[in-house]
Tab-separated table of C-alpha atoms in Angstrom:
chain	number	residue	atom	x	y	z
A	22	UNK	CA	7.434	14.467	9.214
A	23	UNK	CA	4.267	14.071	11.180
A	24	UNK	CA	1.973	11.181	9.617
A	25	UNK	CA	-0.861	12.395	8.973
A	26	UNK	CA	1.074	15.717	7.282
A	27	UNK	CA	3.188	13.065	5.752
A	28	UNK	CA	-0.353	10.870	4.524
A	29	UNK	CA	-1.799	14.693	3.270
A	30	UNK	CA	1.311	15.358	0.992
A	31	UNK	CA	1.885	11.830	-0.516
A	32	UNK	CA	-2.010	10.303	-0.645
A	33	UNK	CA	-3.557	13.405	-1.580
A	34	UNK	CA	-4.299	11.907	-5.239
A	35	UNK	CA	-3.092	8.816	-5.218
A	36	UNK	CA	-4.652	5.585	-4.936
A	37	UNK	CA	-5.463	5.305	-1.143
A	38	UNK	CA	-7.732	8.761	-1.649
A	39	UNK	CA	-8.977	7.756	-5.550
A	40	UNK	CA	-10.835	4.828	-3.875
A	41	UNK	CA	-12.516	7.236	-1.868
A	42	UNK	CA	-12.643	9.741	-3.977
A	43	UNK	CA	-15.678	8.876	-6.592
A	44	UNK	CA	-19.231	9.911	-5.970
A	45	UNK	CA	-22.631	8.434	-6.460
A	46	UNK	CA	-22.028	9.974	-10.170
A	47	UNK	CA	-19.316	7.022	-10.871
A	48	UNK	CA	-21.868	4.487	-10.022
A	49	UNK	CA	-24.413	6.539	-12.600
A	50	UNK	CA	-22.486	5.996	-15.746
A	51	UNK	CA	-21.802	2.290	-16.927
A	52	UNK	CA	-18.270	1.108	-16.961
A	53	UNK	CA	-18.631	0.367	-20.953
A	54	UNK	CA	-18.058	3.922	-21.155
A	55	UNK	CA	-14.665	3.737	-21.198
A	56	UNK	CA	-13.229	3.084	-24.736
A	57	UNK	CA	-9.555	1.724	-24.388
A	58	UNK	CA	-7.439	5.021	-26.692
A	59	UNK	CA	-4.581	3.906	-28.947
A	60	UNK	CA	-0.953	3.962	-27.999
A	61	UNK	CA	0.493	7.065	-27.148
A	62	UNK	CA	3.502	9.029	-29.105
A	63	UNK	CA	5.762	10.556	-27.253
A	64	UNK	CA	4.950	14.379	-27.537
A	65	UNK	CA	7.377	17.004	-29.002
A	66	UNK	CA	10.209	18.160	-26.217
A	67	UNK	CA	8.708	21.690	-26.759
A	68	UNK	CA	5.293	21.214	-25.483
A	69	UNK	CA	3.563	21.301	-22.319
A	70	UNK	CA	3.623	17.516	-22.177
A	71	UNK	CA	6.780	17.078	-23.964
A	72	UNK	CA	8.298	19.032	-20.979
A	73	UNK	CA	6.358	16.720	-18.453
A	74	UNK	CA	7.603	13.354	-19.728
A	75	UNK	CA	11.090	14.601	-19.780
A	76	UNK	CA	10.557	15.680	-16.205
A	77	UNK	CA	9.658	12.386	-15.339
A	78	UNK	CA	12.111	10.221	-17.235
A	79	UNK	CA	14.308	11.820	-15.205
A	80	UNK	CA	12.557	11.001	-11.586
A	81	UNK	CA	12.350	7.804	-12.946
A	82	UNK	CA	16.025	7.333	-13.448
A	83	UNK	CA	16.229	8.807	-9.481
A	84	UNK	CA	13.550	5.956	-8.694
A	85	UNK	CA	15.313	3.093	-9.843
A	86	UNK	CA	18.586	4.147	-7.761
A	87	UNK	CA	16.419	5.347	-4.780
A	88	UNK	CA	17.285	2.427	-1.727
A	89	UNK	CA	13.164	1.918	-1.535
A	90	UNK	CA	13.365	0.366	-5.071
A	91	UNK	CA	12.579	-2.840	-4.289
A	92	UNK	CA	14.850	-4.881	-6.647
A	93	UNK	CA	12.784	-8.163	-6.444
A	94	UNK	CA	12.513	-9.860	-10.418
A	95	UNK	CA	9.647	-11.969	-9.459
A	96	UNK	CA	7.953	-9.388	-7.801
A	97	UNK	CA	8.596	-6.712	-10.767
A	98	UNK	CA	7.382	-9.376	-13.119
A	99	UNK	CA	4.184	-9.972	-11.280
A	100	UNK	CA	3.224	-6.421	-11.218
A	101	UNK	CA	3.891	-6.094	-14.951
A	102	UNK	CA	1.978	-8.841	-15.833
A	103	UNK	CA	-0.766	-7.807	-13.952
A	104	UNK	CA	-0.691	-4.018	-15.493
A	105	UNK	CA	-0.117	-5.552	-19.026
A	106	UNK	CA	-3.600	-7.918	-18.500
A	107	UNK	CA	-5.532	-4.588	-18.122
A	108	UNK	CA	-3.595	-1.959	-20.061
A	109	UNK	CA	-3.779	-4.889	-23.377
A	110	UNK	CA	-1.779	-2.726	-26.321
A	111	UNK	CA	-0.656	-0.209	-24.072
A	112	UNK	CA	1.745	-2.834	-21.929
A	113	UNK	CA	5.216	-2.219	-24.081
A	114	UNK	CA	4.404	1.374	-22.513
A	115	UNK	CA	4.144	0.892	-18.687
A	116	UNK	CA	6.564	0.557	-16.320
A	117	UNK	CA	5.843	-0.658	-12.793
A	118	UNK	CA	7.787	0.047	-10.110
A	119	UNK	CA	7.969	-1.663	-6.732
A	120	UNK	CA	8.741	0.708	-3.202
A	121	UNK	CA	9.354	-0.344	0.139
A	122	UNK	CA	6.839	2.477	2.299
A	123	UNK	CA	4.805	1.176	4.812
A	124	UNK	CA	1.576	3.303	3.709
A	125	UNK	CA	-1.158	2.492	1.186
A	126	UNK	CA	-0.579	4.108	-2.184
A	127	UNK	CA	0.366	3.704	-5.887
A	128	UNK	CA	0.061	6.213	-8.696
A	129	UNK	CA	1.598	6.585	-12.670
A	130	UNK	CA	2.934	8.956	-14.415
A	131	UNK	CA	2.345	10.780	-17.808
A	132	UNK	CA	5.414	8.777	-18.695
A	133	UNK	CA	3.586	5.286	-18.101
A	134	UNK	CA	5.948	5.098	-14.590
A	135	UNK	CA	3.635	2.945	-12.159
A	136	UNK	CA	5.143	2.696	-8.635
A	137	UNK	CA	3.285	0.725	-6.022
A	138	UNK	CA	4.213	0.520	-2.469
A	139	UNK	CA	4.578	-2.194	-0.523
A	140	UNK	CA	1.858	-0.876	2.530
A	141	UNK	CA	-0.928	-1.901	-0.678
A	142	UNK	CA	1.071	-5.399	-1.059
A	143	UNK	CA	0.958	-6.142	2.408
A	144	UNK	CA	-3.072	-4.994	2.409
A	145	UNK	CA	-4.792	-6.642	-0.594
A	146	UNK	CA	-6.019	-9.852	-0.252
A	147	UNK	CA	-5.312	-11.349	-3.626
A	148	UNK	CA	-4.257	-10.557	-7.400
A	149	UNK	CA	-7.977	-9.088	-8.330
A	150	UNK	CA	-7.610	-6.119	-5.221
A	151	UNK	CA	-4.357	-5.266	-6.987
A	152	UNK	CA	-5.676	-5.404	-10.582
A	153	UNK	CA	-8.546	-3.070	-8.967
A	154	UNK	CA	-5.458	-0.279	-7.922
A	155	UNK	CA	-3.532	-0.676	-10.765
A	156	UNK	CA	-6.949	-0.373	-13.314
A	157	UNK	CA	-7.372	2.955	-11.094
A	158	UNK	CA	-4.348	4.018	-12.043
A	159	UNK	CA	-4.204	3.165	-15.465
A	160	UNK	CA	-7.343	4.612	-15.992
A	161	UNK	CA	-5.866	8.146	-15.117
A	162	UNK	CA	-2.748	7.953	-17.765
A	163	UNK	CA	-5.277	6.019	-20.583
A	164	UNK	CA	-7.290	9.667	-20.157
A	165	UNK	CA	-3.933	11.416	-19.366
A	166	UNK	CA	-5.617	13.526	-16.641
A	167	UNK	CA	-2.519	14.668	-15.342
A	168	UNK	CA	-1.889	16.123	-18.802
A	169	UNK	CA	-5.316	17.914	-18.407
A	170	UNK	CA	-4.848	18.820	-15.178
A	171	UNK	CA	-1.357	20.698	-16.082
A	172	UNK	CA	-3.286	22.392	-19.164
A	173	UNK	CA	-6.178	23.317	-16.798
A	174	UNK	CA	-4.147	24.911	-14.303
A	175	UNK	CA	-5.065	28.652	-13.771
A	176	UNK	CA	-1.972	29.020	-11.878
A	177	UNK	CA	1.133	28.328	-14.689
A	178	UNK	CA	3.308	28.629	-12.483
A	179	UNK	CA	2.671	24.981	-11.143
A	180	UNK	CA	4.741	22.694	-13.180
A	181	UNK	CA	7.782	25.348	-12.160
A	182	UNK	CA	6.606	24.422	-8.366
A	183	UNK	CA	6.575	20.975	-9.101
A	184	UNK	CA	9.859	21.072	-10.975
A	185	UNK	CA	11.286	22.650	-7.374
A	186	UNK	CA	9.395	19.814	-5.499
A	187	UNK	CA	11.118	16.917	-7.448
A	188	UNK	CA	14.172	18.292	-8.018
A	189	UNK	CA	14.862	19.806	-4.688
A	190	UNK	CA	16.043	18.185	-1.494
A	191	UNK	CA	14.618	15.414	-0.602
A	192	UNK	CA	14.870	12.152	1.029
A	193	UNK	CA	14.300	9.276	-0.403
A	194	UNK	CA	10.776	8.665	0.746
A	195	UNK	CA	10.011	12.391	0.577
A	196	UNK	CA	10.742	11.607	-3.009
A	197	UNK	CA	9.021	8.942	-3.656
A	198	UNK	CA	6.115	10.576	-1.517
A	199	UNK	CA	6.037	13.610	-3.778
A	200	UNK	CA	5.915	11.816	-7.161
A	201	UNK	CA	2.938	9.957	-5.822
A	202	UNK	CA	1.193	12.867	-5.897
A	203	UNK	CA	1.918	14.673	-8.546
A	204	UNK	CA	-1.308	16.024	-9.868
A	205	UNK	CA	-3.878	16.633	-7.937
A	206	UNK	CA	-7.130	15.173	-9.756
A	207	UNK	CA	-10.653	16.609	-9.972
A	208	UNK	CA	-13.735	14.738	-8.733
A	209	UNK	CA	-14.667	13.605	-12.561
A	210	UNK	CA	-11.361	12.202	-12.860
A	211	UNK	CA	-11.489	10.378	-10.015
A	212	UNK	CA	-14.877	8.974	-11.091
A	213	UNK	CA	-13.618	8.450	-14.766
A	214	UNK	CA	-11.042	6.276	-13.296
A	215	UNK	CA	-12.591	4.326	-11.463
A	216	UNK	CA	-15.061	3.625	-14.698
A	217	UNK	CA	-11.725	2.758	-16.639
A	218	UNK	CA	-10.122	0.523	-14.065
A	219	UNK	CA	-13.698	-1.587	-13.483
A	220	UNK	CA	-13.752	-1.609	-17.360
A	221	UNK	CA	-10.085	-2.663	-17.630
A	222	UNK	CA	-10.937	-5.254	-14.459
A	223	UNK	CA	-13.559	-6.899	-15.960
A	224	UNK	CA	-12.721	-7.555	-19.154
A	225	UNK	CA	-9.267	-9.330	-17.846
A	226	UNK	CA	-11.751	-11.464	-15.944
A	227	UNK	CA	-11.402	-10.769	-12.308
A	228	UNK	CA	-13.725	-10.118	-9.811
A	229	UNK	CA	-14.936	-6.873	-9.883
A	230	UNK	CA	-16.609	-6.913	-6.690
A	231	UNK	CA	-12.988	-7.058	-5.093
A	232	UNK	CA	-12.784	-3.591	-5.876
A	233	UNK	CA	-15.231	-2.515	-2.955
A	234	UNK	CA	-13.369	-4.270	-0.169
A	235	UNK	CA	-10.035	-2.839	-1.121
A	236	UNK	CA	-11.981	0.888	0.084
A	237	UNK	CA	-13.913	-1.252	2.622
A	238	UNK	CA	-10.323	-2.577	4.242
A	239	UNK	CA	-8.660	0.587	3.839
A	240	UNK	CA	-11.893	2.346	5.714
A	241	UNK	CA	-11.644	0.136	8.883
A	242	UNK	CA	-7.986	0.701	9.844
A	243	UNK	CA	-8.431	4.324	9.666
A	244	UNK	CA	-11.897	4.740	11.492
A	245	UNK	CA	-10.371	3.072	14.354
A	246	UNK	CA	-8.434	6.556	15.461
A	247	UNK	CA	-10.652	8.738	12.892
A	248	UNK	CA	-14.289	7.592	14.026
A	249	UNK	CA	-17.033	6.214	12.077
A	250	UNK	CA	-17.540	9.572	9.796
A	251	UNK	CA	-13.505	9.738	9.151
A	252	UNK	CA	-14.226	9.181	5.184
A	253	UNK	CA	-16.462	12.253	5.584
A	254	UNK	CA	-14.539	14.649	7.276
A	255	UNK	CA	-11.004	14.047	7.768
A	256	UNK	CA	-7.892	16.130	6.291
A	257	UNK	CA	-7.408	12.743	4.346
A	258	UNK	CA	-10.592	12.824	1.929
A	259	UNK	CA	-10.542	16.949	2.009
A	260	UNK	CA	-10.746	17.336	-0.778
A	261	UNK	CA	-13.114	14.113	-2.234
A	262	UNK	CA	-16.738	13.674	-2.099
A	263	UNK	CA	-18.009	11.548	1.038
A	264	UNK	CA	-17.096	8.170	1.270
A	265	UNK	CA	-19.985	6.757	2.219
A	266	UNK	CA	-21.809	5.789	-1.084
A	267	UNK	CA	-18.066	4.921	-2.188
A	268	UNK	CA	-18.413	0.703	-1.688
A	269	UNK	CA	-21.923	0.521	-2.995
A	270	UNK	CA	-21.196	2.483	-6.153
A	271	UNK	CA	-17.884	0.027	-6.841
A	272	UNK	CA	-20.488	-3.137	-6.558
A	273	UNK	CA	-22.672	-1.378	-8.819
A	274	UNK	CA	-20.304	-0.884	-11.128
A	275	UNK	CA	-19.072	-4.395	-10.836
A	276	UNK	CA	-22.292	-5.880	-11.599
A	277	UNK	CA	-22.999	-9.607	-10.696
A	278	UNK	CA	-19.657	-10.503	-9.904
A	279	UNK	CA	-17.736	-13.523	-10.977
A	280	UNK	CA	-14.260	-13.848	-12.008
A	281	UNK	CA	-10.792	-14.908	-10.950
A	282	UNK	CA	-9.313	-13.768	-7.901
A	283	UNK	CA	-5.794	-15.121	-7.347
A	284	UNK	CA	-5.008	-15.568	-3.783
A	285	UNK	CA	-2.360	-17.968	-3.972
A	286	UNK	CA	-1.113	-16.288	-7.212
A	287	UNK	CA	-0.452	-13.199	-4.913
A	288	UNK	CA	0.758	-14.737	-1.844
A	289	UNK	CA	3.166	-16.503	-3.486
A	290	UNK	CA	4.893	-13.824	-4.979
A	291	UNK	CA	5.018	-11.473	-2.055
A	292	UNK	CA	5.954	-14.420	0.342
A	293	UNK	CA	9.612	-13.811	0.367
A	294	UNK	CA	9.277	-10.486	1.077
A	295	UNK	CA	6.306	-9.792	2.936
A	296	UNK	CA	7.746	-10.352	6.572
A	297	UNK	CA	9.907	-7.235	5.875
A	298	UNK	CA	6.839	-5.152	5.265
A	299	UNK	CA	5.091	-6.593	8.980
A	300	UNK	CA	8.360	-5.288	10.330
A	301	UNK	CA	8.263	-1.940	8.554
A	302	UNK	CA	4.258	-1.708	9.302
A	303	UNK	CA	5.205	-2.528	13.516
A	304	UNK	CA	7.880	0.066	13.118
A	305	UNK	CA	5.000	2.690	11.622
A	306	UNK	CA	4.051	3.054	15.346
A	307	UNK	CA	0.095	3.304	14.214
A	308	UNK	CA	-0.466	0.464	16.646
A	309	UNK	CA	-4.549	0.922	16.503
A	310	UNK	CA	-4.641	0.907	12.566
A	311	UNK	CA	-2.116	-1.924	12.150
A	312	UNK	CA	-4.128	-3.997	14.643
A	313	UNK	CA	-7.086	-3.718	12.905
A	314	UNK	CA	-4.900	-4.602	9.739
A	315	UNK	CA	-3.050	-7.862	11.363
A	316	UNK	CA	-6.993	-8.797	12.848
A	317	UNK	CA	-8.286	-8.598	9.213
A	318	UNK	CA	-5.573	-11.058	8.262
A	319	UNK	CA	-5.385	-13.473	11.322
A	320	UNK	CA	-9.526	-13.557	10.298
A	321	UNK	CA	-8.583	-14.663	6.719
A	322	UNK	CA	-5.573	-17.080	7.737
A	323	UNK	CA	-5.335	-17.842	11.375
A	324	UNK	CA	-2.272	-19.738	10.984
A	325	UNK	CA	-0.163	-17.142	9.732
A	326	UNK	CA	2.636	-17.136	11.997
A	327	UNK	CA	4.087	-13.642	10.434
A	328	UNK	CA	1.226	-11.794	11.661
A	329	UNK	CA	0.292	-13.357	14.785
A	330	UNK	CA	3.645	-12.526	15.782
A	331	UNK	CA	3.250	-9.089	14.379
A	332	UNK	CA	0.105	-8.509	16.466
A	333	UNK	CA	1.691	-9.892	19.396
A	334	UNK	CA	4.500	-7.293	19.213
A	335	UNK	CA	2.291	-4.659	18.184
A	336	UNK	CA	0.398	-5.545	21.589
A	337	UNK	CA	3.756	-5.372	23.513
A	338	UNK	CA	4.995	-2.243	22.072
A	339	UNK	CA	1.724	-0.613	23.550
A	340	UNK	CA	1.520	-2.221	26.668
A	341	UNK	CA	-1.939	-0.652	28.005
A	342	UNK	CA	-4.858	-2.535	30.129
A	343	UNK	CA	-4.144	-6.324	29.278
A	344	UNK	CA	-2.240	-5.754	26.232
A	345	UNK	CA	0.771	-7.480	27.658
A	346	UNK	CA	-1.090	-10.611	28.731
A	347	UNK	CA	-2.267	-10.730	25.218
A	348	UNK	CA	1.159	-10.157	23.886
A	349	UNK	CA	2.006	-13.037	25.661
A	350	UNK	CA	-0.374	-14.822	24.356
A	351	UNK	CA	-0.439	-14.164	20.805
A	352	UNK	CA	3.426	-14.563	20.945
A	353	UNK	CA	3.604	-18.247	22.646
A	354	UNK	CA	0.963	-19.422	20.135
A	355	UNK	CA	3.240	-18.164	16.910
A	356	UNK	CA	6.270	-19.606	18.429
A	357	UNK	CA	4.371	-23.023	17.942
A	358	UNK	CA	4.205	-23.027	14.089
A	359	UNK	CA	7.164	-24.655	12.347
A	360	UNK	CA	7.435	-21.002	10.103
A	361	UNK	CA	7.321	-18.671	12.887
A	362	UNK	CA	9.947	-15.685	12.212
A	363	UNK	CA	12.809	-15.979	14.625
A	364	UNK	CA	12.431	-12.368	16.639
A	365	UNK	CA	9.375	-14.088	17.502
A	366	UNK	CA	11.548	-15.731	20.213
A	367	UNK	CA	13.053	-12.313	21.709
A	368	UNK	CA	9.466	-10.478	21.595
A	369	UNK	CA	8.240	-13.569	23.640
A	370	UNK	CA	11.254	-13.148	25.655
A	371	UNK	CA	10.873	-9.371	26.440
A	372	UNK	CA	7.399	-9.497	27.058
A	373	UNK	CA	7.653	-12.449	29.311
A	374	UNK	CA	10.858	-10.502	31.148
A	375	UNK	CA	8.065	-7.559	31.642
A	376	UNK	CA	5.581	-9.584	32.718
A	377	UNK	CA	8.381	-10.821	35.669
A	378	UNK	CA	8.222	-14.281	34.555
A	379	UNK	CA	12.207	-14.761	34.588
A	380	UNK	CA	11.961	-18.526	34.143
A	381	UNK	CA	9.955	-18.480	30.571
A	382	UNK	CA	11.816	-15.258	29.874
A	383	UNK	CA	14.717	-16.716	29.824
A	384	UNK	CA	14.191	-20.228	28.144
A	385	UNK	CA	12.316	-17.626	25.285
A	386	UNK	CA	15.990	-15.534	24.859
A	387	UNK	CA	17.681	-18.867	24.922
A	388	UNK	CA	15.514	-20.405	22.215
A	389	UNK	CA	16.209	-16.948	20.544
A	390	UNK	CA	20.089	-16.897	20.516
A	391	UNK	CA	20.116	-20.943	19.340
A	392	UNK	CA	18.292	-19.741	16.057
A	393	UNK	CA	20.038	-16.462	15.459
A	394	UNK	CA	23.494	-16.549	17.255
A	395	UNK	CA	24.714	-13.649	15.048
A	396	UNK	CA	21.279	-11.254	15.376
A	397	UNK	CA	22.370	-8.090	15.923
A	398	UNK	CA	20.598	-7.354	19.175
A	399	UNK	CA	22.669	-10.811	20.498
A	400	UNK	CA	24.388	-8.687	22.890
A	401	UNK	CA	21.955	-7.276	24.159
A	402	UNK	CA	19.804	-10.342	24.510
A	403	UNK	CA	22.799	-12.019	26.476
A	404	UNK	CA	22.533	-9.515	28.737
A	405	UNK	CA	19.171	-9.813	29.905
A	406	UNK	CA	20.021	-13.436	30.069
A	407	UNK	CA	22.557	-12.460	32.879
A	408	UNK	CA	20.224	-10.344	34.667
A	409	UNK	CA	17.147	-13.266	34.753
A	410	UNK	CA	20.187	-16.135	35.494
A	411	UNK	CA	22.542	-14.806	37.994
């Protein structure tokens, strides 16, 4: 599936687009607003929403076998805790879900079924960016808006289409691509939500103002292929208000600022699984976007060996004007921390063998095959050796 077909059908309401997707009118009501409901009851199996939950108790059974389902306990914890410091009573009822897909998104279900995908763990900066997503979300199942949305729905015929969505074939990220987007929310809701999630943010004491740069991040890897007036016009935000009020009306809403942020909290939770998602974001192939991305975070920690190595084989990979001199470059440097990831080695290697520097080529594959004798690309590896020392 094309990408940006791929980004239309699975971020069409989810988080990645509800960020983007309040107007000036958000900013215009005060977060207060929002008055946390009471626990939900199931609903009857014979309703409208009875029928929904049962629909997605059983895509949640299919999520938790699906091979994205990141089966991490620390990780699963941290994301629960987070939820359960903004949903308060509501926490027995939400279940959070984490998915390995290199793309920005989360989204819940009628059911209280959270997923979040590890593209937004590898983006926000710390614990309050997250708490800003998940609030989003939480805000759209505390006013059940997908319920409303259902009951609004001229066309009836749309929970039998989304019944043939789910249940029909599908891989395993179409899947998980098609329950993020489920519903497809109005303008109000998105702006309700975002009211909600500030609400929930604040009152668990983070930072509101963290909220903004999660849209402002987001904003910057996709101009850099979209243009400057991408928020405004592309297939993307069709079908959202323009984006450009969209940061300013989040700092309004978060007032003065203030609060806890939890960097470390964050990083130390995704650190044993984080240089899996810099692998799965090089393999994206959105070289300009996931520059921008490992830039953002070489700006914020410039010795993070994962990433300078990630924007060193990023730079490879594309190999235009001086991109392999950089490569190079960027490489050698991570290969001097004591953490650097092992393929560091062969990128340095392969880039150095393109450059036609045999000599540092191969004393880069050697260096690699001492650390990883067993890799699987050994073979391969060996062989260039033979070519650069006949």
């Amino acid at each position: 599936m094309r990408r940006r077909a791929f980004l239309r059908s699975t971020c069409r309401h989810c988080v990645g687009l509800a960020l983007l997707g309040s107007a000036s009118a958000a900013a215009a009501q005060d977060a207060a607003a929002f008055k946390m409901p009471s626990r939900f009851s199931r609903p009857a199996a014979d309703t409208d929403e009875g029928g929904l939950w049962s629909l997605m108790d059983r895509e949640e059974t299919r999520l938790k076998r699906s091979p994205l389902a990141i089966r991490d306990e620390a990780l699963t914890k941290y994301l629960t805790d987070v939820t359960c410091k903004l949903a308060q009573g509501h926490c027995p009822d939400v279940r959070a879900y984490a998915m390995r897909t290199p793309y920005f998104n989360a989204s819940m279900a009628p059911n209280g079924m959270m997923q979040v995908w590890s593209g937004l763990l590898l983006r926000v900066e710390n614990e309050a960016q997250l708490a800003a997503i998940l609030g989003h979300e939480l805000g759209h199942y505390l006013e059940r808006h997908a319920v409303q949305q259902l009951r609004d729905a001229k066309d009836k015929a749309v929970l039998a289409q989304l019944v043939g969505l789910v249940g029909g074939v599908a891989g395993a990220l179409g899947r998980v691509g098609i329950l993020a987007s489920m519903f497809a929310f109005s303008r109000e809701h998105e702006a309700r939500a975002d009211r909600a999630g500030m609400r929930m943010l604040l009152e668990a004491g983070y930072d509101g103002r963290e909220a903004a740069k999660v849209w402002e991040n987001l904003l910057g890897e996709l101009k850099i292929t979209g243009g400057a007036d991408v928020g405004e016009r592309s297939a993307l935000f069709a079908t959202h208000p323009p984006a450009g009020n969209r940061r300013d009306d989040l700092r309004r809403l978060a007032g003065d600022g203030g609060g806890f942020t939890g960097r470390d909290e964050l990083r130390r939770v995704v650190a044993p699984l984080r240089f899996g998602w810099v692998q799965d974001e090089i393999q994206r192939g959105q070289y300009e976007e996931s520059l921008v991305l490992f830039e953002r975070l070489l700006a914020s920690d410039a010795n993070d060996a994962q990433v300078r190595y990630a924007r060193g084989e990023v730079l490879r990979l594309r190999a235009e004007g001086d991109d392999l001199k950089l490569a190079i470059g960027e490489l050698a440097r991570a290969t001097q921390h004591a953490d650097v990831p092992v393929p560091a080695w062969s990128s340095l290697g392969l880039a150095q063998r393109q450059a036609g520097d045999a000599a540092a080529a191969a004393q880069a594959f050697e260096r690699y095959l001492a650390l990883a004798p067993g890799a699987s690309d050994a073979g391969m590896v060996k062989a260039y050796l033979s070519e650069l020392k006949p």
